[in-house]
Tab-separated table of C-alpha atoms in Angstrom:
chain	number	residue	atom	x	y	z
A	1	UNK	CA	234.503	241.970	-1.674
A	2	UNK	CA	236.974	242.019	1.236
A	3	UNK	CA	239.985	243.578	-0.499
A	4	UNK	CA	241.740	246.850	-0.836
A	5	UNK	CA	242.988	247.229	-4.425
A	6	UNK	CA	245.892	249.425	-5.278
A	7	UNK	CA	247.109	250.505	-8.752
A	8	UNK	CA	249.648	250.482	-10.203
A	9	UNK	CA	251.689	247.731	-8.503
A	10	UNK	CA	254.941	249.244	-9.704
A	11	UNK	CA	255.780	252.775	-10.723
A	12	UNK	CA	258.965	254.380	-11.876
A	13	UNK	CA	258.988	258.161	-12.183
A	14	UNK	CA	261.365	260.955	-12.686
A	15	UNK	CA	261.811	263.802	-10.289
A	16	UNK	CA	259.890	266.204	-12.542
A	17	UNK	CA	256.989	263.868	-13.256
A	18	UNK	CA	253.455	264.025	-11.872
A	19	UNK	CA	251.826	260.685	-11.158
A	20	UNK	CA	249.013	259.327	-9.013
A	21	UNK	CA	248.534	256.234	-6.906
A	22	UNK	CA	245.008	254.816	-6.616
A	23	UNK	CA	243.279	252.810	-3.953
A	24	UNK	CA	239.785	251.307	-3.902
A	25	UNK	CA	237.685	249.413	-1.451
A	26	UNK	CA	234.066	248.259	-1.482
A	27	UNK	CA	233.708	247.028	2.066
A	28	UNK	CA	231.805	250.160	3.222
A	29	UNK	CA	234.786	251.260	5.375
A	30	UNK	CA	234.581	254.942	6.147
A	31	UNK	CA	238.243	255.514	7.066
A	32	UNK	CA	241.059	255.189	4.586
A	33	UNK	CA	244.794	255.527	5.032
A	34	UNK	CA	248.135	256.035	3.234
A	35	UNK	CA	251.236	254.422	4.682
A	36	UNK	CA	254.842	254.578	3.458
A	37	UNK	CA	257.154	251.580	4.009
A	38	UNK	CA	260.882	251.617	3.381
A	39	UNK	CA	262.754	248.354	3.049
A	40	UNK	CA	263.096	246.468	6.328
A	41	UNK	CA	261.186	249.188	8.201
A	42	UNK	CA	257.637	249.321	9.603
A	43	UNK	CA	254.851	251.150	7.764
A	44	UNK	CA	254.680	254.855	8.617
A	45	UNK	CA	251.357	256.590	8.665
A	46	UNK	CA	251.056	259.479	6.157
A	47	UNK	CA	247.389	260.453	5.889
A	48	UNK	CA	244.006	259.410	7.328
A	49	UNK	CA	240.662	260.234	5.782
A	50	UNK	CA	237.558	259.706	7.852
A	51	UNK	CA	234.177	260.047	6.152
A	52	UNK	CA	235.955	261.512	3.168
A	53	UNK	CA	237.599	264.287	5.074
A	54	UNK	CA	241.295	264.530	5.878
A	55	UNK	CA	241.533	263.946	9.550
A	56	UNK	CA	245.273	263.263	10.040
A	57	UNK	CA	248.361	264.554	8.142
A	58	UNK	CA	251.522	263.299	9.706
A	59	UNK	CA	253.561	266.351	8.599
A	60	UNK	CA	253.973	264.903	5.132
A	61	UNK	CA	255.777	267.132	2.584
A	62	UNK	CA	253.502	268.909	0.132
A	63	UNK	CA	254.936	266.997	-2.792
A	64	UNK	CA	252.494	264.279	-1.663
A	65	UNK	CA	248.860	265.286	-2.030
A	66	UNK	CA	246.042	263.029	-0.963
A	67	UNK	CA	242.478	263.059	-2.335
A	68	UNK	CA	239.375	261.176	-1.452
A	69	UNK	CA	236.871	261.601	-4.275
A	70	UNK	CA	234.248	259.344	-2.577
A	71	UNK	CA	233.971	256.853	0.231
A	72	UNK	CA	235.422	253.999	-1.920
A	73	UNK	CA	238.355	255.742	-3.502
A	74	UNK	CA	241.643	257.257	-2.246
A	75	UNK	CA	244.306	258.857	-4.419
A	76	UNK	CA	247.856	259.988	-3.672
A	77	UNK	CA	249.091	262.610	-6.073
A	78	UNK	CA	252.841	262.796	-6.459
A	79	UNK	CA	254.830	265.738	-7.821
A	80	UNK	CA	258.484	266.670	-7.765
A	81	UNK	CA	259.484	263.657	-5.697
A	82	UNK	CA	263.013	262.907	-4.505
A	83	UNK	CA	264.869	259.632	-4.855
A	84	UNK	CA	264.539	259.078	-1.059
A	85	UNK	CA	260.765	258.945	-1.570
A	86	UNK	CA	261.228	255.572	-3.220
A	87	UNK	CA	259.282	253.095	-1.087
A	88	UNK	CA	256.278	250.832	-0.925
A	89	UNK	CA	253.134	252.845	-0.574
A	90	UNK	CA	250.274	251.056	1.259
A	91	UNK	CA	246.636	251.940	1.376
A	92	UNK	CA	244.383	250.605	4.094
A	93	UNK	CA	240.776	250.927	5.138
A	94	UNK	CA	238.809	250.446	8.300
A	95	UNK	CA	235.693	251.406	10.113
A	96	UNK	CA	236.477	254.602	12.032
A	97	UNK	CA	237.568	254.309	15.614
A	98	UNK	CA	236.788	252.797	18.028
A	99	UNK	CA	237.134	249.093	17.325
A	100	UNK	CA	237.755	249.115	13.542
A	101	UNK	CA	240.006	246.435	12.029
A	102	UNK	CA	242.276	247.299	9.160
A	103	UNK	CA	242.560	245.836	5.692
A	104	UNK	CA	245.716	246.601	3.712
A	105	UNK	CA	246.268	246.637	0.072
A	106	UNK	CA	249.294	244.992	-1.688
A	107	UNK	CA	250.926	248.362	-2.216
A	108	UNK	CA	252.540	250.325	-4.948
A	109	UNK	CA	256.286	249.979	-5.251
A	110	UNK	CA	257.542	253.415	-6.211
A	111	UNK	CA	260.947	254.166	-7.568
A	112	UNK	CA	261.968	257.766	-8.148
A	113	UNK	CA	264.845	258.243	-10.554
B	1	UNK	CA	249.881	259.395	21.857
B	2	UNK	CA	250.317	255.682	21.582
B	3	UNK	CA	253.578	253.892	20.842
B	4	UNK	CA	254.651	250.297	20.542
B	5	UNK	CA	258.016	248.591	20.910
B	6	UNK	CA	259.314	245.226	19.803
B	7	UNK	CA	262.551	244.317	21.530
B	8	UNK	CA	263.372	241.254	19.445
B	9	UNK	CA	264.769	242.685	16.203
B	10	UNK	CA	265.956	239.395	14.736
B	11	UNK	CA	265.076	235.892	15.888
B	12	UNK	CA	266.608	232.713	14.416
B	13	UNK	CA	264.965	229.303	15.202
B	14	UNK	CA	265.086	225.755	14.017
B	15	UNK	CA	261.859	224.151	12.740
B	16	UNK	CA	259.659	222.785	15.580
B	17	UNK	CA	261.073	225.285	18.040
B	18	UNK	CA	258.637	227.361	20.069
B	19	UNK	CA	258.269	231.105	19.334
B	20	UNK	CA	257.514	234.067	21.509
B	21	UNK	CA	257.854	237.605	20.169
B	22	UNK	CA	257.578	240.497	22.559
B	23	UNK	CA	255.361	243.533	22.042
B	24	UNK	CA	254.909	246.344	24.599
B	25	UNK	CA	252.709	249.386	24.076
B	26	UNK	CA	252.304	252.708	25.717
B	27	UNK	CA	248.840	254.236	25.877
B	28	UNK	CA	246.706	255.397	28.771
B	29	UNK	CA	243.293	254.447	27.413
B	30	UNK	CA	241.570	251.557	25.726
B	31	UNK	CA	243.684	249.965	23.004
B	32	UNK	CA	243.145	247.738	20.065
B	33	UNK	CA	246.177	245.450	19.399
B	34	UNK	CA	247.275	243.692	16.247
B	35	UNK	CA	249.888	241.383	14.903
B	36	UNK	CA	250.681	241.512	11.206
B	37	UNK	CA	252.983	239.252	9.176
B	38	UNK	CA	254.822	240.342	6.018
B	39	UNK	CA	256.342	237.438	4.003
B	40	UNK	CA	259.289	238.403	1.747
B	41	UNK	CA	258.069	240.597	-1.125
B	42	UNK	CA	254.465	240.407	-0.012
B	43	UNK	CA	251.971	242.655	1.650
B	44	UNK	CA	250.864	242.901	5.227
B	45	UNK	CA	248.527	240.156	6.421
B	46	UNK	CA	246.623	240.222	9.713
B	47	UNK	CA	247.551	237.336	12.074
B	48	UNK	CA	245.245	238.220	14.872
B	49	UNK	CA	243.731	241.178	16.785
B	50	UNK	CA	242.501	242.039	20.245
B	51	UNK	CA	239.661	244.449	20.874
B	52	UNK	CA	238.094	243.235	24.123
B	53	UNK	CA	237.040	240.093	25.913
B	54	UNK	CA	239.266	237.006	26.313
B	55	UNK	CA	242.849	238.246	26.576
B	56	UNK	CA	244.079	235.070	24.875
B	57	UNK	CA	243.580	235.548	21.169
B	58	UNK	CA	243.940	232.812	18.546
B	59	UNK	CA	244.821	233.777	15.007
B	60	UNK	CA	245.631	232.170	11.746
B	61	UNK	CA	248.422	229.683	10.995
B	62	UNK	CA	248.535	228.480	14.611
B	63	UNK	CA	249.562	231.814	16.145
B	64	UNK	CA	248.150	233.157	19.380
B	65	UNK	CA	248.781	236.204	21.541
B	66	UNK	CA	248.042	237.165	25.096
B	67	UNK	CA	247.022	240.607	26.208
B	68	UNK	CA	248.369	241.374	29.664
B	69	UNK	CA	247.047	244.780	30.674
B	70	UNK	CA	249.161	245.160	33.795
B	71	UNK	CA	252.328	244.663	31.724
B	72	UNK	CA	251.129	246.621	28.653
B	73	UNK	CA	252.107	243.621	26.642
B	74	UNK	CA	250.707	241.636	23.702
B	75	UNK	CA	253.208	238.894	22.962
B	76	UNK	CA	252.898	236.649	19.979
B	77	UNK	CA	253.384	232.852	20.416
B	78	UNK	CA	253.530	229.697	18.322
B	79	UNK	CA	254.248	226.278	19.855
B	80	UNK	CA	256.158	224.887	16.803
B	81	UNK	CA	257.390	227.051	13.969
B	82	UNK	CA	257.839	225.967	10.352
B	83	UNK	CA	260.281	227.091	7.663
B	84	UNK	CA	257.326	228.854	6.023
B	85	UNK	CA	256.973	231.132	9.022
B	86	UNK	CA	260.084	232.972	7.923
B	87	UNK	CA	258.852	236.616	7.653
B	88	UNK	CA	258.804	240.022	9.267
B	89	UNK	CA	256.358	240.333	12.172
B	90	UNK	CA	254.809	243.708	13.176
B	91	UNK	CA	252.894	244.515	16.357
B	92	UNK	CA	250.527	247.444	16.020
B	93	UNK	CA	248.391	249.497	18.381
B	94	UNK	CA	245.425	251.746	17.964
B	95	UNK	CA	243.948	253.971	20.618
B	96	UNK	CA	240.776	255.959	20.407
B	97	UNK	CA	241.785	257.730	17.197
B	98	UNK	CA	242.169	256.401	13.686
B	99	UNK	CA	245.961	256.072	14.022
B	100	UNK	CA	247.391	252.561	13.702
B	101	UNK	CA	250.918	252.724	14.855
B	102	UNK	CA	253.455	249.900	14.039
B	103	UNK	CA	256.376	248.623	16.060
B	104	UNK	CA	259.787	248.350	14.457
B	105	UNK	CA	259.231	244.740	13.533
B	106	UNK	CA	260.881	241.400	14.264
B	107	UNK	CA	262.584	239.431	11.509
B	108	UNK	CA	262.081	235.734	12.037
B	109	UNK	CA	264.252	233.208	10.276
B	110	UNK	CA	263.396	229.555	10.589
B	111	UNK	CA	265.924	226.959	9.403
B	112	UNK	CA	264.942	223.435	8.468
């Protein structure tokens, strides 16, 4: 299995809702990532988990809450989002630095209404 | 911290033309370099990567890139583009941490 699987593919949520994005990989990668990509922009790093511990938080607002239940799973919990948070959320995995290549999932397209 | 810049924001070519997309990075240590492609409405796909060894890297779909350490560059090339190469191309760099940082991207349009 050489894929990163993200669910759901599309999500529409209100500003008062709580939802979660899920990501799964079975490649034995020990680093997992959340990226945010706005239209016609590059992916922006949000969080990095290395060996199931949060190693990098790129000053992301607390309405985004990551969780890594085990080495294969990565969640992103969403609460009280704003319309400007609408974007494509990408999950990726790799072997931890140095030298690890990245595999990206197809993303969850999130719309906040 | 590492950073990467792509100076060509929008490139328009006719089919069979040659392509070169620029990528320059800033980082003082050992780097890993990547080129990703994103077709309209699709996810990121890895075209090629450089970790070490031969600085001329060959990737999928006929793409190649050359790492020139003295110029801090990793330009992407293809001898003859096709209409199906129309996409957004991202250069990315990773230093000795887990951060993969993307350039701003180059939009390539190929006309028949």
